[in-house]
PDB file of C-alpha atoms in Angstrom:
ATOM      1  CA  UNK V   1     -32.608  33.413   3.617  1.00 51.00           C
ATOM      2  CA  UNK V   2     -30.044  35.323   1.514  1.00 57.00           C
ATOM      3  CA  UNK V   3     -27.540  33.550  -0.719  1.00 52.00           C
ATOM      4  CA  UNK V   4     -24.707  34.478   1.672  1.00 49.00           C
ATOM      5  CA  UNK V   5     -26.588  33.094   4.647  1.00 53.00           C
ATOM      6  CA  UNK V   6     -27.353  29.884   2.773  1.00 54.00           C
ATOM      7  CA  UNK V   7     -23.678  29.495   1.817  1.00 51.00           C
ATOM      8  CA  UNK V   8     -22.587  30.005   5.430  1.00 44.00           C
ATOM      9  CA  UNK V   9     -25.158  27.461   6.549  1.00 54.00           C
ATOM     10  CA  UNK V  10     -23.804  24.925   4.059  1.00 58.00           C
ATOM     11  CA  UNK V  11     -20.252  25.569   5.249  1.00 60.00           C
ATOM     12  CA  UNK V  12     -21.401  25.056   8.810  1.00 71.00           C
ATOM     13  CA  UNK V  13     -23.017  21.736   7.958  1.00 73.00           C
ATOM     14  CA  UNK V  14     -19.932  20.630   6.022  1.00 79.00           C
ATOM     15  CA  UNK V  15     -17.725  21.436   8.994  1.00 84.00           C
ATOM     16  CA  UNK V  16     -20.051  19.529  11.282  1.00 85.00           C
ATOM     17  CA  UNK V  17     -20.069  16.495   8.970  1.00 83.00           C
ATOM     18  CA  UNK V  18     -16.285  16.641   8.611  1.00 87.00           C
ATOM     19  CA  UNK V  19     -15.719  16.667  12.370  1.00 87.00           C
ATOM     20  CA  UNK V  20     -18.244  13.876  12.756  1.00 87.00           C
ATOM     21  CA  UNK V  21     -16.330  11.865  10.156  1.00 92.00           C
ATOM     22  CA  UNK V  22     -13.033  12.495  11.952  1.00 93.00           C
ATOM     23  CA  UNK V  23     -14.524  11.216  15.184  1.00 94.00           C
ATOM     24  CA  UNK V  24     -15.946   8.194  13.355  1.00 95.00           C
ATOM     25  CA  UNK V  25     -12.543   7.388  11.834  1.00 97.00           C
ATOM     26  CA  UNK V  26     -10.887   7.597  15.244  1.00 96.00           C
ATOM     27  CA  UNK V  27     -13.501   5.297  16.770  1.00 96.00           C
ATOM     28  CA  UNK V  28     -13.241   2.816  13.889  1.00 96.00           C
ATOM     29  CA  UNK V  29      -9.443   2.744  14.081  1.00 97.00           C
ATOM     30  CA  UNK V  30      -9.542   2.329  17.864  1.00 97.00           C
ATOM     31  CA  UNK V  31     -11.992  -0.548  17.441  1.00 96.00           C
ATOM     32  CA  UNK V  32      -9.570  -2.261  15.044  1.00 96.00           C
ATOM     33  CA  UNK V  33      -6.672  -1.778  17.463  1.00 97.00           C
ATOM     34  CA  UNK V  34      -8.694  -3.192  20.332  1.00 96.00           C
ATOM     35  CA  UNK V  35     -10.245  -6.234  18.653  1.00 96.00           C
ATOM     36  CA  UNK V  36      -8.177  -7.258  15.633  1.00 95.00           C
ATOM     37  CA  UNK V  37      -5.286  -9.742  15.964  1.00 94.00           C
ATOM     38  CA  UNK V  38      -3.516  -7.867  13.156  1.00 95.00           C
ATOM     39  CA  UNK V  39      -2.336 -11.114  11.633  1.00 93.00           C
ATOM     40  CA  UNK V  40      -0.189  -9.672   8.832  1.00 96.00           C
ATOM     41  CA  UNK V  41       1.366  -6.928  10.935  1.00 97.00           C
ATOM     42  CA  UNK V  42       2.063  -9.428  13.715  1.00 97.00           C
ATOM     43  CA  UNK V  43       4.237 -11.385  11.283  1.00 96.00           C
ATOM     44  CA  UNK V  44       6.390  -8.269  10.764  1.00 97.00           C
ATOM     45  CA  UNK V  45       6.694  -7.726  14.497  1.00 97.00           C
ATOM     46  CA  UNK V  46       7.283 -11.364  15.457  1.00 96.00           C
ATOM     47  CA  UNK V  47       9.840 -12.310  12.784  1.00 95.00           C
ATOM     48  CA  UNK V  48      13.011 -13.603  14.397  1.00 92.00           C
ATOM     49  CA  UNK V  49      16.048 -11.357  14.150  1.00 89.00           C
ATOM     50  CA  UNK V  50      18.316 -14.342  13.416  1.00 89.00           C
ATOM     51  CA  UNK V  51      16.011 -16.414  11.208  1.00 93.00           C
ATOM     52  CA  UNK V  52      13.147 -14.274   9.898  1.00 95.00           C
ATOM     53  CA  UNK V  53      12.166 -16.878   7.284  1.00 96.00           C
ATOM     54  CA  UNK V  54      11.974 -19.835   9.641  1.00 92.00           C
ATOM     55  CA  UNK V  55       8.221 -19.876   8.915  1.00 88.00           C
ATOM     56  CA  UNK V  56       8.546 -19.727   5.167  1.00 79.00           C
ATOM     57  CA  UNK V  57       5.211 -20.907   3.817  1.00 85.00           C
ATOM     58  CA  UNK V  58       2.551 -18.352   2.926  1.00 84.00           C
ATOM     59  CA  UNK V  59      -0.816 -18.639   4.668  1.00 84.00           C
ATOM     60  CA  UNK V  60       1.002 -19.870   7.782  1.00 88.00           C
ATOM     61  CA  UNK V  61       0.653 -17.928  11.032  1.00 91.00           C
ATOM     62  CA  UNK V  62       3.436 -15.352  11.414  1.00 93.00           C
ATOM     63  CA  UNK V  63       5.047 -16.225   8.077  1.00 93.00           C
ATOM     64  CA  UNK V  64       7.267 -13.284   7.102  1.00 96.00           C
ATOM     65  CA  UNK V  65       7.685 -13.038   3.310  1.00 95.00           C
ATOM     66  CA  UNK V  66       9.155  -9.609   2.570  1.00 97.00           C
ATOM     67  CA  UNK V  67      12.799  -8.615   2.163  1.00 97.00           C
ATOM     68  CA  UNK V  68      15.257  -8.282   5.056  1.00 97.00           C
ATOM     69  CA  UNK V  69      15.465  -4.567   4.203  1.00 98.00           C
ATOM     70  CA  UNK V  70      11.815  -4.027   5.151  1.00 98.00           C
ATOM     71  CA  UNK V  71      12.330  -5.862   8.430  1.00 97.00           C
ATOM     72  CA  UNK V  72      15.428  -3.809   9.194  1.00 97.00           C
ATOM     73  CA  UNK V  73      13.567  -0.579   8.444  1.00 97.00           C
ATOM     74  CA  UNK V  74      10.941  -1.591  10.997  1.00 97.00           C
ATOM     75  CA  UNK V  75      13.550  -2.107  13.738  1.00 95.00           C
ATOM     76  CA  UNK V  76      12.541   0.905  15.878  1.00 95.00           C
ATOM     77  CA  UNK V  77       8.874  -0.168  15.839  1.00 97.00           C
ATOM     78  CA  UNK V  78       9.749  -3.828  16.402  1.00 97.00           C
ATOM     79  CA  UNK V  79      11.397  -2.882  19.688  1.00 96.00           C
ATOM     80  CA  UNK V  80       7.964  -1.896  21.017  1.00 97.00           C
ATOM     81  CA  UNK V  81       5.621  -4.354  22.744  1.00 98.00           C
ATOM     82  CA  UNK V  82       3.101  -5.844  20.331  1.00 98.00           C
ATOM     83  CA  UNK V  83       0.091  -3.722  21.460  1.00 97.00           C
ATOM     84  CA  UNK V  84       2.085  -0.526  20.892  1.00 98.00           C
ATOM     85  CA  UNK V  85       3.419  -1.740  17.543  1.00 98.00           C
ATOM     86  CA  UNK V  86      -0.095  -2.634  16.419  1.00 98.00           C
ATOM     87  CA  UNK V  87      -1.521   0.701  17.554  1.00 98.00           C
ATOM     88  CA  UNK V  88       1.227   2.553  15.678  1.00 98.00           C
ATOM     89  CA  UNK V  89       0.662   0.477  12.543  1.00 98.00           C
ATOM     90  CA  UNK V  90      -3.095   1.065  12.492  1.00 98.00           C
ATOM     91  CA  UNK V  91      -2.610   4.761  13.232  1.00 98.00           C
ATOM     92  CA  UNK V  92      -0.200   5.130  10.320  1.00 98.00           C
ATOM     93  CA  UNK V  93      -2.484   3.240   7.937  1.00 98.00           C
ATOM     94  CA  UNK V  94      -5.477   5.314   9.039  1.00 98.00           C
ATOM     95  CA  UNK V  95      -3.622   8.575   8.508  1.00 98.00           C
ATOM     96  CA  UNK V  96      -2.682   7.447   5.005  1.00 98.00           C
ATOM     97  CA  UNK V  97      -6.321   6.590   4.314  1.00 98.00           C
ATOM     98  CA  UNK V  98      -7.524  10.025   5.441  1.00 97.00           C
ATOM     99  CA  UNK V  99      -4.765  11.664   3.390  1.00 97.00           C
ATOM    100  CA  UNK V 100      -5.900   9.745   0.309  1.00 97.00           C
ATOM    101  CA  UNK V 101      -9.621  10.353   0.563  1.00 97.00           C
ATOM    102  CA  UNK V 102     -10.425  12.976   3.174  1.00 96.00           C
ATOM    103  CA  UNK V 103     -12.171  12.132   6.451  1.00 96.00           C
ATOM    104  CA  UNK V 104     -15.731  11.738   5.153  1.00 94.00           C
ATOM    105  CA  UNK V 105     -14.993   9.023   2.602  1.00 96.00           C
ATOM    106  CA  UNK V 106     -12.492   7.443   5.003  1.00 97.00           C
ATOM    107  CA  UNK V 107     -15.203   7.064   7.630  1.00 96.00           C
ATOM    108  CA  UNK V 108     -17.503   5.438   5.074  1.00 95.00           C
ATOM    109  CA  UNK V 109     -15.007   2.885   3.715  1.00 95.00           C
ATOM    110  CA  UNK V 110     -13.921   1.998   7.261  1.00 95.00           C
ATOM    111  CA  UNK V 111     -17.422   0.888   8.253  1.00 93.00           C
ATOM    112  CA  UNK V 112     -16.803  -2.617   9.639  1.00 88.00           C
ATOM    113  CA  UNK V 113     -18.327  -5.091   7.210  1.00 82.00           C
ATOM    114  CA  UNK V 114     -16.897  -8.488   6.219  1.00 75.00           C
ATOM    115  CA  UNK V 115     -16.575  -7.493   2.550  1.00 82.00           C
ATOM    116  CA  UNK V 116     -15.106  -4.002   2.889  1.00 90.00           C
ATOM    117  CA  UNK V 117     -11.640  -4.023   1.252  1.00 95.00           C
ATOM    118  CA  UNK V 118     -10.376  -1.078   3.295  1.00 96.00           C
ATOM    119  CA  UNK V 119     -11.697  -2.330   6.617  1.00 96.00           C
ATOM    120  CA  UNK V 120     -10.254  -5.782   5.875  1.00 95.00           C
ATOM    121  CA  UNK V 121      -6.907  -4.264   4.933  1.00 96.00           C
ATOM    122  CA  UNK V 122      -6.620  -2.350   8.208  1.00 97.00           C
ATOM    123  CA  UNK V 123      -7.989  -5.311  10.171  1.00 96.00           C
ATOM    124  CA  UNK V 124      -5.128  -7.529   9.002  1.00 95.00           C
ATOM    125  CA  UNK V 125      -2.459  -4.834   8.856  1.00 97.00           C
ATOM    126  CA  UNK V 126      -0.995  -5.549   5.432  1.00 96.00           C
ATOM    127  CA  UNK V 127       1.202  -3.078   3.512  1.00 97.00           C
ATOM    128  CA  UNK V 128      -1.457  -1.920   1.047  1.00 97.00           C
ATOM    129  CA  UNK V 129      -1.765   1.546   2.591  1.00 98.00           C
ATOM    130  CA  UNK V 130       1.985   2.262   2.323  1.00 98.00           C
ATOM    131  CA  UNK V 131       1.811   0.929  -1.232  1.00 98.00           C
ATOM    132  CA  UNK V 132      -0.908   3.500  -1.913  1.00 98.00           C
ATOM    133  CA  UNK V 133       1.536   6.243  -0.923  1.00 98.00           C
ATOM    134  CA  UNK V 134       3.984   4.942  -3.536  1.00 98.00           C
ATOM    135  CA  UNK V 135       1.272   4.983  -6.211  1.00 98.00           C
ATOM    136  CA  UNK V 136       0.230   8.500  -5.248  1.00 98.00           C
ATOM    137  CA  UNK V 137       3.697  10.050  -5.051  1.00 98.00           C
ATOM    138  CA  UNK V 138       5.994   7.643  -6.867  1.00 97.00           C
ATOM    139  CA  UNK V 139       5.835   9.390 -10.242  1.00 97.00           C
ATOM    140  CA  UNK V 140       7.202  12.531  -8.603  1.00 97.00           C
ATOM    141  CA  UNK V 141       9.524  10.753  -6.169  1.00 98.00           C
ATOM    142  CA  UNK V 142      10.711   7.623  -8.002  1.00 98.00           C
ATOM    143  CA  UNK V 143      12.866   6.358  -5.125  1.00 98.00           C
ATOM    144  CA  UNK V 144       9.614   5.349  -3.411  1.00 98.00           C
ATOM    145  CA  UNK V 145       9.281   2.431  -5.856  1.00 98.00           C
ATOM    146  CA  UNK V 146      11.955   0.633  -3.847  1.00 98.00           C
ATOM    147  CA  UNK V 147       9.202  -0.121  -1.317  1.00 98.00           C
ATOM    148  CA  UNK V 148       7.347  -2.157  -3.941  1.00 98.00           C
ATOM    149  CA  UNK V 149      10.415  -4.175  -4.911  1.00 98.00           C
ATOM    150  CA  UNK V 150      11.440  -4.832  -1.307  1.00 98.00           C
ATOM    151  CA  UNK V 151       8.024  -6.002  -0.113  1.00 97.00           C
ATOM    152  CA  UNK V 152       5.747  -7.666  -2.687  1.00 96.00           C
ATOM    153  CA  UNK V 153       8.341  -7.462  -5.512  1.00 97.00           C
ATOM    154  CA  UNK V 154       6.064  -7.737  -8.571  1.00 96.00           C
ATOM    155  CA  UNK V 155       4.362  -4.326  -8.111  1.00 97.00           C
ATOM    156  CA  UNK V 156       7.758  -2.847  -8.961  1.00 98.00           C
ATOM    157  CA  UNK V 157       6.647  -3.374 -12.554  1.00 98.00           C
ATOM    158  CA  UNK V 158       5.190   0.105 -12.235  1.00 98.00           C
ATOM    159  CA  UNK V 159       8.561   1.630 -13.197  1.00 98.00           C
ATOM    160  CA  UNK V 160       7.757   0.657 -16.785  1.00 98.00           C
ATOM    161  CA  UNK V 161       5.998   4.041 -16.718  1.00 98.00           C
ATOM    162  CA  UNK V 162       9.369   5.823 -16.686  1.00 98.00           C
ATOM    163  CA  UNK V 163      10.804   3.656 -19.468  1.00 98.00           C
ATOM    164  CA  UNK V 164       7.857   4.234 -21.820  1.00 98.00           C
ATOM    165  CA  UNK V 165       7.961   7.978 -21.203  1.00 97.00           C
ATOM    166  CA  UNK V 166      11.771   7.991 -21.541  1.00 97.00           C
ATOM    167  CA  UNK V 167      12.121   9.500 -18.119  1.00 98.00           C
ATOM    168  CA  UNK V 168      15.532   7.905 -17.737  1.00 98.00           C
ATOM    169  CA  UNK V 169      16.555   9.919 -14.701  1.00 98.00           C
ATOM    170  CA  UNK V 170      13.457   8.813 -12.789  1.00 98.00           C
ATOM    171  CA  UNK V 171      14.001   5.206 -13.880  1.00 98.00           C
ATOM    172  CA  UNK V 172      17.615   5.351 -12.736  1.00 98.00           C
ATOM    173  CA  UNK V 173      16.577   6.791  -9.372  1.00 98.00           C
ATOM    174  CA  UNK V 174      13.966   4.060  -8.836  1.00 98.00           C
ATOM    175  CA  UNK V 175      16.381   1.260  -9.733  1.00 98.00           C
ATOM    176  CA  UNK V 176      19.342   2.888  -7.994  1.00 98.00           C
ATOM    177  CA  UNK V 177      17.479   3.503  -4.739  1.00 98.00           C
ATOM    178  CA  UNK V 178      16.297  -0.094  -4.675  1.00 98.00           C
ATOM    179  CA  UNK V 179      19.792  -1.404  -5.375  1.00 98.00           C
ATOM    180  CA  UNK V 180      21.394   0.868  -2.764  1.00 98.00           C
ATOM    181  CA  UNK V 181      18.951  -0.172  -0.040  1.00 98.00           C
ATOM    182  CA  UNK V 182      19.308  -3.834  -0.987  1.00 98.00           C
ATOM    183  CA  UNK V 183      23.113  -3.678  -0.953  1.00 98.00           C
ATOM    184  CA  UNK V 184      23.188  -1.983   2.434  1.00 98.00           C
ATOM    185  CA  UNK V 185      20.729  -4.496   3.814  1.00 97.00           C
ATOM    186  CA  UNK V 186      22.713  -7.381   2.299  1.00 97.00           C
ATOM    187  CA  UNK V 187      25.888  -6.102   3.959  1.00 97.00           C
ATOM    188  CA  UNK V 188      24.088  -6.237   7.308  1.00 95.00           C
ATOM    189  CA  UNK V 189      22.470  -9.664   6.814  1.00 95.00           C
ATOM    190  CA  UNK V 190      23.696 -11.624   3.770  1.00 95.00           C
ATOM    191  CA  UNK V 191      22.289 -14.903   5.101  1.00 95.00           C
ATOM    192  CA  UNK V 192      18.814 -13.435   5.447  1.00 96.00           C
ATOM    193  CA  UNK V 193      18.835 -12.417   1.779  1.00 97.00           C
ATOM    194  CA  UNK V 194      19.685 -15.943   0.699  1.00 96.00           C
ATOM    195  CA  UNK V 195      16.852 -17.214   2.879  1.00 96.00           C
ATOM    196  CA  UNK V 196      14.446 -14.690   1.357  1.00 96.00           C
ATOM    197  CA  UNK V 197      15.248 -15.801  -2.175  1.00 95.00           C
ATOM    198  CA  UNK V 198      14.720 -19.414  -1.110  1.00 94.00           C
ATOM    199  CA  UNK V 199      11.384 -18.467   0.489  1.00 94.00           C
ATOM    200  CA  UNK V 200      10.205 -16.737  -2.686  1.00 93.00           C
ATOM    201  CA  UNK V 201      11.089 -19.823  -4.719  1.00 91.00           C
ATOM    202  CA  UNK V 202       9.300 -22.081  -2.253  1.00 88.00           C
ATOM    203  CA  UNK V 203       6.083 -20.111  -2.432  1.00 85.00           C
ATOM    204  CA  UNK V 204       6.252 -19.693  -6.199  1.00 80.00           C
ATOM    205  CA  UNK V 205       5.718 -23.431  -6.636  1.00 70.00           C
ATOM    206  CA  UNK V 206       3.548 -24.142  -3.572  1.00 61.00           C
ATOM    207  CA  UNK V 207       0.269 -25.730  -4.807  1.00 54.00           C
ATOM    208  CA  UNK V 208      -1.976 -23.542  -2.673  1.00 55.00           C
ATOM    209  CA  UNK V 209      -0.230 -20.407  -3.955  1.00 54.00           C
ATOM    210  CA  UNK V 210      -0.215 -21.437  -7.610  1.00 51.00           C
ATOM    211  CA  UNK V 211      -3.933 -22.219  -7.369  1.00 52.00           C
ATOM    212  CA  UNK V 212      -4.560 -18.624  -6.288  1.00 55.00           C
ATOM    213  CA  UNK V 213      -3.052 -17.305  -9.523  1.00 53.00           C
ATOM    214  CA  UNK V 214      -6.122 -17.109 -11.740  1.00 66.00           C
ATOM    215  CA  UNK V 215      -4.991 -16.221 -14.350  1.00 80.00           C
ATOM    216  CA  UNK V 216      -1.336 -17.169 -13.702  1.00 85.00           C
ATOM    217  CA  UNK V 217       1.040 -14.517 -12.444  1.00 88.00           C
ATOM    218  CA  UNK V 218       2.942 -14.380 -15.741  1.00 90.00           C
ATOM    219  CA  UNK V 219      -0.219 -13.517 -17.661  1.00 92.00           C
ATOM    220  CA  UNK V 220      -1.237 -10.950 -15.075  1.00 93.00           C
ATOM    221  CA  UNK V 221       2.182  -9.280 -15.213  1.00 95.00           C
ATOM    222  CA  UNK V 222       1.868  -9.053 -18.988  1.00 96.00           C
ATOM    223  CA  UNK V 223      -1.573  -7.445 -18.680  1.00 96.00           C
ATOM    224  CA  UNK V 224      -0.272  -5.045 -16.026  1.00 97.00           C
ATOM    225  CA  UNK V 225       2.703  -4.100 -18.214  1.00 98.00           C
ATOM    226  CA  UNK V 226       0.393  -3.319 -21.147  1.00 98.00           C
ATOM    227  CA  UNK V 227      -1.846  -1.202 -18.931  1.00 98.00           C
ATOM    228  CA  UNK V 228       1.093   0.712 -17.467  1.00 98.00           C
ATOM    229  CA  UNK V 229       2.695   1.225 -20.866  1.00 98.00           C
ATOM    230  CA  UNK V 230      -0.566   2.459 -22.380  1.00 98.00           C
ATOM    231  CA  UNK V 231      -1.201   4.763 -19.442  1.00 97.00           C
ATOM    232  CA  UNK V 232       2.320   6.164 -19.700  1.00 98.00           C
ATOM    233  CA  UNK V 233       1.972   6.722 -23.460  1.00 97.00           C
ATOM    234  CA  UNK V 234      -1.219   8.726 -22.976  1.00 97.00           C
ATOM    235  CA  UNK V 235      -0.055  10.259 -19.682  1.00 96.00           C
ATOM    236  CA  UNK V 236      -2.988   8.702 -17.807  1.00 96.00           C
ATOM    237  CA  UNK V 237      -1.734   7.835 -14.350  1.00 96.00           C
ATOM    238  CA  UNK V 238      -5.109   6.525 -13.183  1.00 95.00           C
ATOM    239  CA  UNK V 239      -4.274   3.167 -14.727  1.00 96.00           C
ATOM    240  CA  UNK V 240      -1.505   2.585 -12.190  1.00 97.00           C
ATOM    241  CA  UNK V 241      -3.628   1.440  -9.198  1.00 98.00           C
ATOM    242  CA  UNK V 242      -5.534  -1.083 -11.314  1.00 97.00           C
ATOM    243  CA  UNK V 243      -2.357  -2.337 -12.995  1.00 97.00           C
ATOM    244  CA  UNK V 244      -0.585  -2.838  -9.677  1.00 98.00           C
ATOM    245  CA  UNK V 245      -3.558  -4.745  -8.242  1.00 96.00           C
ATOM    246  CA  UNK V 246      -3.360  -7.061 -11.252  1.00 95.00           C
ATOM    247  CA  UNK V 247       0.415  -7.433 -10.789  1.00 96.00           C
ATOM    248  CA  UNK V 248       0.279  -8.460  -7.129  1.00 94.00           C
ATOM    249  CA  UNK V 249       1.762 -11.924  -6.419  1.00 91.00           C
ATOM    250  CA  UNK V 250      -1.646 -13.067  -5.180  1.00 86.00           C
ATOM    251  CA  UNK V 251      -5.013 -11.405  -5.529  1.00 82.00           C
ATOM    252  CA  UNK V 252      -6.689 -10.602  -2.221  1.00 84.00           C
ATOM    253  CA  UNK V 253      -9.826  -8.485  -2.310  1.00 89.00           C
ATOM    254  CA  UNK V 254      -8.484  -6.123   0.369  1.00 92.00           C
ATOM    255  CA  UNK V 255      -5.932  -5.037  -2.233  1.00 94.00           C
ATOM    256  CA  UNK V 256      -8.787  -3.241  -3.987  1.00 95.00           C
ATOM    257  CA  UNK V 257      -8.108  -0.545  -1.372  1.00 97.00           C
ATOM    258  CA  UNK V 258      -5.444   0.669  -3.812  1.00 98.00           C
ATOM    259  CA  UNK V 259      -8.231   2.004  -6.016  1.00 97.00           C
ATOM    260  CA  UNK V 260      -8.598   4.814  -3.481  1.00 97.00           C
ATOM    261  CA  UNK V 261      -5.435   6.242  -4.999  1.00 98.00           C
ATOM    262  CA  UNK V 262      -7.690   7.333  -7.862  1.00 97.00           C
ATOM    263  CA  UNK V 263      -9.567   9.532  -5.397  1.00 96.00           C
ATOM    264  CA  UNK V 264      -6.288  11.135  -4.368  1.00 97.00           C
ATOM    265  CA  UNK V 265      -5.366  11.625  -8.038  1.00 96.00           C
ATOM    266  CA  UNK V 266      -8.663  13.388  -8.723  1.00 94.00           C
ATOM    267  CA  UNK V 267      -8.175  15.644  -5.704  1.00 92.00           C
ATOM    268  CA  UNK V 268      -4.581  16.301  -6.774  1.00 93.00           C
ATOM    269  CA  UNK V 269      -5.672  17.232 -10.300  1.00 89.00           C
ATOM    270  CA  UNK V 270      -8.235  19.641  -8.873  1.00 88.00           C
ATOM    271  CA  UNK V 271      -5.614  21.254  -6.631  1.00 84.00           C
ATOM    272  CA  UNK V 272      -3.334  21.825  -9.596  1.00 76.00           C
ATOM    273  CA  UNK V 273      -6.126  23.247 -11.737  1.00 75.00           C
ATOM    274  CA  UNK V 274      -6.837  25.783  -9.013  1.00 66.00           C
ATOM    275  CA  UNK V 275      -3.155  26.612  -8.607  1.00 65.00           C
ATOM    276  CA  UNK V 276      -2.848  25.217  -5.082  1.00 58.00           C
ATOM    277  CA  UNK V 277       0.534  23.795  -4.015  1.00 53.00           C
TER     278      UNK V 277
END
């Protein structure tokens, strides 16, 4: 077989494997939609319009813990029946996963095992996949960091990157976008914001939450800040996913899914080396 024929054969096999992976991802996502209760996502859908923080304790069924702004942004989806909301949520998370890694790796990490971070993340329907988008694109589009502040709060520490690199315009955009969204949301529901602050305080001192902070959140935020600052100084953005995992309010192994952002960063670097847009 000539070199050209061998190359064409390899391309053919790659295309076959890629399409097989796409089909596998679709089947895996459909399986999650059909059989998972989507516990985290259900809390976003089920939160009361009038009193979203009525169930204020973490680890309680349907406890909603993010800002009123996030809930308001989800309004169009929250108007859907739960099965449709859940299907849309899993579809969006799956598309983000494929965008981060490509279909072949996505199919592998979605294999349903009890200790797969990515499978567990999609099974519960947390916001880790949207957070991955922020980590991938947030250095170029700093307004995206508002998502971090308005959901899990502490991952917003990532904007230290802009301060260390003296990218003051980007820092101002990140802070300004967060403030603008928060002010608009507050104007629509000032009582909900007061309730959110009270809920954050409640969970900050709850024994079962504090016990999960090993080491304590303050220490982890300090470590994350050092990592981010060092990465910014040496222009090494691959530290960001690890630093944000460390900075999360609570460590949950499904959050390790954020490490897939490193795969996207490698692919992005390769695209830029080859001059692709």
